[in-house]
mmCIF file of N, CA and C in Angstrom:
data_model
loop_
_atom_site.group_PDB
_atom_site.id
_atom_site.type_symbol
_atom_site.label_atom_id
_atom_site.label_comp_id
_atom_site.label_asym_id
_atom_site.label_seq_id
_atom_site.Cartn_x
_atom_site.Cartn_y
_atom_site.Cartn_z
ATOM 1 N N MET A 57 0.825 -1.182 0.000
ATOM 2 C CA MET A 57 0.000 0.000 0.000
ATOM 3 C C MET A 57 0.876 1.255 0.000
ATOM 4 N N ARG A 58 1.940 1.257 0.807
ATOM 5 C CA ARG A 58 2.841 2.406 0.875
ATOM 6 C C ARG A 58 3.990 2.294 -0.106
ATOM 7 N N GLY A 59 4.155 1.139 -0.693
ATOM 8 C CA GLY A 59 5.270 0.933 -1.600
ATOM 9 C C GLY A 59 6.582 0.697 -0.880
ATOM 10 N N SER A 60 6.519 0.265 0.377
ATOM 11 C CA SER A 60 7.722 0.017 1.177
ATOM 12 C C SER A 60 8.120 -1.452 1.080
ATOM 13 N N ALA A 61 9.415 -1.677 1.198
ATOM 14 C CA ALA A 61 9.920 -3.050 1.216
ATOM 15 C C ALA A 61 9.509 -3.727 2.520
ATOM 16 N N ILE A 62 9.374 -5.027 2.487
ATOM 17 C CA ILE A 62 8.979 -5.791 3.675
ATOM 18 C C ILE A 62 9.976 -5.575 4.807
ATOM 19 N N THR A 63 11.257 -5.528 4.486
ATOM 20 C CA THR A 63 12.267 -5.334 5.532
ATOM 21 C C THR A 63 12.116 -3.967 6.202
ATOM 22 N N THR A 64 11.697 -2.955 5.440
ATOM 23 C CA THR A 64 11.477 -1.624 6.010
ATOM 24 C C THR A 64 10.332 -1.656 7.000
ATOM 25 N N VAL A 65 9.240 -2.301 6.614
ATOM 26 C CA VAL A 65 8.066 -2.395 7.484
ATOM 27 C C VAL A 65 8.410 -3.156 8.759
ATOM 28 N N LYS A 66 9.128 -4.267 8.635
ATOM 29 C CA LYS A 66 9.521 -5.052 9.807
ATOM 30 C C LYS A 66 10.423 -4.237 10.734
ATOM 31 N N SER A 67 11.323 -3.484 10.157
ATOM 32 C CA SER A 67 12.224 -2.648 10.946
ATOM 33 C C SER A 67 11.435 -1.571 11.696
ATOM 34 N N GLN A 68 10.502 -0.932 11.014
ATOM 35 C CA GLN A 68 9.685 0.107 11.645
ATOM 36 C C GLN A 68 8.817 -0.472 12.753
ATOM 37 N N LEU A 69 8.239 -1.637 12.515
ATOM 38 C CA LEU A 69 7.436 -2.291 13.554
ATOM 39 C C LEU A 69 8.296 -2.641 14.759
ATOM 40 N N GLY A 70 9.500 -3.125 14.508
ATOM 41 C CA GLY A 70 10.410 -3.459 15.602
ATOM 42 C C GLY A 70 10.700 -2.254 16.482
ATOM 43 N N ARG A 71 10.898 -1.092 15.855
ATOM 44 C CA ARG A 71 11.153 0.134 16.629
ATOM 45 C C ARG A 71 9.914 0.558 17.421
ATOM 46 N N ILE A 72 8.744 0.370 16.843
ATOM 47 C CA ILE A 72 7.499 0.696 17.557
ATOM 48 C C ILE A 72 7.352 -0.214 18.769
ATOM 49 N N TYR A 73 7.586 -1.518 18.581
ATOM 50 C CA TYR A 73 7.500 -2.463 19.697
ATOM 51 C C TYR A 73 8.458 -2.071 20.814
ATOM 52 N N GLN A 74 9.696 -1.729 20.449
ATOM 53 C CA GLN A 74 10.693 -1.323 21.449
ATOM 54 C C GLN A 74 10.249 -0.075 22.200
ATOM 55 N N LYS A 75 9.775 0.904 21.466
ATOM 56 C CA LYS A 75 9.396 2.183 22.065
ATOM 57 C C LYS A 75 8.339 2.006 23.145
ATOM 58 N N PHE A 76 7.386 1.115 22.911
ATOM 59 C CA PHE A 76 6.291 0.926 23.855
ATOM 60 C C PHE A 76 6.456 -0.301 24.742
ATOM 61 N N GLY A 77 7.588 -0.978 24.639
ATOM 62 C CA GLY A 77 7.856 -2.138 25.484
ATOM 63 C C GLY A 77 6.983 -3.334 25.156
ATOM 64 N N LEU A 78 6.688 -3.516 23.883
ATOM 65 C CA LEU A 78 5.825 -4.609 23.433
ATOM 66 C C LEU A 78 6.647 -5.668 22.726
ATOM 67 N N GLU A 79 6.094 -6.884 22.663
ATOM 68 C CA GLU A 79 6.818 -7.975 22.019
ATOM 69 C C GLU A 79 6.088 -8.557 20.817
ATOM 70 N N THR A 80 4.774 -8.440 20.776
ATOM 71 C CA THR A 80 4.010 -9.066 19.700
ATOM 72 C C THR A 80 3.007 -8.091 19.096
ATOM 73 N N ARG A 81 2.519 -8.437 17.911
ATOM 74 C CA ARG A 81 1.502 -7.607 17.262
ATOM 75 C C ARG A 81 0.209 -7.602 18.065
ATOM 76 N N TYR A 82 -0.052 -8.672 18.791
ATOM 77 C CA TYR A 82 -1.273 -8.737 19.604
ATOM 78 C C TYR A 82 -1.209 -7.747 20.765
ATOM 79 N N GLN A 83 -0.027 -7.603 21.341
ATOM 80 C CA GLN A 83 0.151 -6.594 22.387
ATOM 81 C C GLN A 83 -0.022 -5.193 21.812
ATOM 82 N N LEU A 84 0.469 -4.979 20.591
ATOM 83 C CA LEU A 84 0.314 -3.681 19.938
ATOM 84 C C LEU A 84 -1.155 -3.382 19.677
ATOM 85 N N ILE A 85 -1.898 -4.354 19.186
ATOM 86 C CA ILE A 85 -3.331 -4.181 18.944
ATOM 87 C C ILE A 85 -4.050 -3.866 20.247
ATOM 88 N N ALA A 86 -3.721 -4.583 21.318
ATOM 89 C CA ALA A 86 -4.350 -4.336 22.617
ATOM 90 C C ALA A 86 -4.004 -2.944 23.120
ATOM 91 N N TYR A 87 -2.757 -2.526 22.941
ATOM 92 C CA TYR A 87 -2.314 -1.206 23.387
ATOM 93 C C TYR A 87 -3.090 -0.105 22.657
ATOM 94 N N VAL A 88 -3.162 -0.204 21.344
ATOM 95 C CA VAL A 88 -3.873 0.804 20.554
ATOM 96 C C VAL A 88 -5.356 0.808 20.909
ATOM 97 N N THR A 89 -5.947 -0.375 21.058
ATOM 98 C CA THR A 89 -7.360 -0.465 21.422
ATOM 99 C C THR A 89 -7.616 0.196 22.766
ATOM 100 N N ASP A 90 -6.761 -0.072 23.744
ATOM 101 C CA ASP A 90 -6.914 0.547 25.065
ATOM 102 C C ASP A 90 -6.827 2.066 24.976
ATOM 103 N N GLU A 91 -5.912 2.570 24.150
ATOM 104 C CA GLU A 91 -5.762 4.020 24.001
ATOM 105 C C GLU A 91 -7.013 4.642 23.378
ATOM 106 N N VAL A 92 -7.569 4.000 22.364
ATOM 107 C CA VAL A 92 -8.766 4.524 21.698
ATOM 108 C C VAL A 92 -9.953 4.498 22.650
ATOM 109 N N VAL A 93 -10.106 3.413 23.395
ATOM 110 C CA VAL A 93 -11.206 3.314 24.365
ATOM 111 C C VAL A 93 -11.035 4.381 25.440
ATOM 112 N N SER A 94 -9.818 4.588 25.893
ATOM 113 C CA SER A 94 -9.547 5.601 26.908
ATOM 114 C C SER A 94 -9.914 6.990 26.393
ATOM 115 N N MET A 95 -9.570 7.288 25.144
ATOM 116 C CA MET A 95 -9.916 8.588 24.561
ATOM 117 C C MET A 95 -11.420 8.746 24.451
ATOM 118 N N ALA A 96 -12.115 7.680 24.108
ATOM 119 C CA ALA A 96 -13.569 7.746 23.975
ATOM 120 C C ALA A 96 -14.225 7.989 25.333
ATOM 121 N N LYS A 97 -13.667 7.399 26.389
ATOM 122 C CA LYS A 97 -14.236 7.582 27.730
ATOM 123 C C LYS A 97 -14.016 8.993 28.251
ATOM 124 N N GLU A 98 -12.989 9.675 27.735
ATOM 125 C CA GLU A 98 -12.696 11.030 28.183
ATOM 126 C C GLU A 98 -13.633 12.072 27.582
ATOM 127 N N ALA A 99 -14.458 11.658 26.638
ATOM 128 C CA ALA A 99 -15.378 12.598 25.995
ATOM 129 C C ALA A 99 -16.328 13.181 27.035
ATOM 130 N N ASP A 100 -16.684 14.446 26.854
ATOM 131 C CA ASP A 100 -17.531 15.145 27.821
ATOM 132 C C ASP A 100 -18.959 14.629 27.866
ATOM 133 N N THR A 101 -19.513 14.255 26.723
ATOM 134 C CA THR A 101 -20.903 13.810 26.691
ATOM 135 C C THR A 101 -20.961 12.348 26.258
ATOM 136 N N PRO A 102 -22.008 11.654 26.673
ATOM 137 C CA PRO A 102 -22.122 10.239 26.294
ATOM 138 C C PRO A 102 -22.236 10.045 24.784
ATOM 139 N N ASP A 103 -22.754 11.045 24.083
ATOM 140 C CA ASP A 103 -22.946 10.915 22.643
ATOM 141 C C ASP A 103 -21.748 11.408 21.832
ATOM 142 N N ALA A 104 -20.726 11.902 22.510
ATOM 143 C CA ALA A 104 -19.560 12.434 21.804
ATOM 144 C C ALA A 104 -18.832 11.310 21.086
ATOM 145 N N LYS A 105 -18.355 11.620 19.908
ATOM 146 C CA LYS A 105 -17.607 10.636 19.125
ATOM 147 C C LYS A 105 -16.192 11.150 18.919
ATOM 148 N N VAL A 106 -15.248 10.227 18.935
ATOM 149 C CA VAL A 106 -13.857 10.581 18.696
ATOM 150 C C VAL A 106 -13.634 10.601 17.193
ATOM 151 N N ASP A 107 -13.103 11.702 16.677
ATOM 152 C CA ASP A 107 -12.807 11.823 15.258
ATOM 153 C C ASP A 107 -11.461 11.165 14.992
ATOM 154 N N THR A 108 -11.482 9.859 14.743
ATOM 155 C CA THR A 108 -10.237 9.102 14.610
ATOM 156 C C THR A 108 -9.399 9.544 13.426
ATOM 157 N N ALA A 109 -10.007 10.138 12.412
ATOM 158 C CA ALA A 109 -9.234 10.609 11.265
ATOM 159 C C ALA A 109 -8.250 11.690 11.684
ATOM 160 N N ASN A 110 -8.612 12.488 12.694
ATOM 161 C CA ASN A 110 -7.717 13.533 13.172
ATOM 162 C C ASN A 110 -6.859 13.057 14.338
ATOM 163 N N VAL A 111 -7.393 12.205 15.176
ATOM 164 C CA VAL A 111 -6.670 11.745 16.353
ATOM 165 C C VAL A 111 -5.613 10.708 15.980
ATOM 166 N N LEU A 112 -5.942 9.819 15.075
ATOM 167 C CA LEU A 112 -5.022 8.761 14.661
ATOM 168 C C LEU A 112 -4.781 8.844 13.156
ATOM 169 N N PRO A 113 -4.037 9.844 12.699
ATOM 170 C CA PRO A 113 -3.818 9.960 11.258
ATOM 171 C C PRO A 113 -2.978 8.798 10.744
ATOM 172 N N LEU A 114 -3.441 8.173 9.685
ATOM 173 C CA LEU A 114 -2.723 7.047 9.101
ATOM 174 C C LEU A 114 -2.004 7.501 7.847
ATOM 175 N N VAL A 115 -0.818 6.961 7.655
ATOM 176 C CA VAL A 115 -0.079 7.267 6.429
ATOM 177 C C VAL A 115 -0.867 6.714 5.263
ATOM 178 N N GLY A 116 -1.038 7.512 4.245
ATOM 179 C CA GLY A 116 -1.748 7.032 3.058
ATOM 180 C C GLY A 116 -3.242 7.242 3.129
ATOM 181 N N ARG A 117 -3.739 7.766 4.248
ATOM 182 C CA ARG A 117 -5.177 8.007 4.354
ATOM 183 C C ARG A 117 -5.537 9.095 3.352
ATOM 184 N N ARG A 118 -6.551 8.847 2.574
ATOM 185 C CA ARG A 118 -6.966 9.829 1.574
ATOM 186 C C ARG A 118 -7.719 10.963 2.247
ATOM 187 N N LYS A 119 -7.384 12.158 1.832
ATOM 188 C CA LYS A 119 -8.093 13.318 2.371
ATOM 189 C C LYS A 119 -9.374 13.504 1.593
ATOM 190 N N GLN A 120 -10.448 13.754 2.331
ATOM 191 C CA GLN A 120 -11.735 13.977 1.684
ATOM 192 C C GLN A 120 -11.839 15.439 1.310
ATOM 193 N N THR A 121 -12.325 15.670 0.117
ATOM 194 C CA THR A 121 -12.512 17.036 -0.329
ATOM 195 C C THR A 121 -13.969 17.407 -0.236
ATOM 196 N N ALA A 122 -14.220 18.672 0.031
ATOM 197 C CA ALA A 122 -15.604 19.150 0.134
ATOM 198 C C ALA A 122 -16.226 19.141 -1.252
ATOM 199 N N ALA A 123 -17.435 18.639 -1.322
ATOM 200 C CA ALA A 123 -18.122 18.540 -2.618
ATOM 201 C C ALA A 123 -18.974 19.757 -2.870
#
């Protein structure tokens, strides 16, 4: 999707795991999930929604243009 070599992706993931003290992709998924749930609980109103496009920007995410 990004046009990166597999070794580049593995290297980047390894650095992410080290930074957060994680060992597996499952721990990373749990960590990210916990962070998103925590952000959602911090919302002021029960109906508030977290705008994940702004909070968790992903590389390669297409920007929507106003129609």
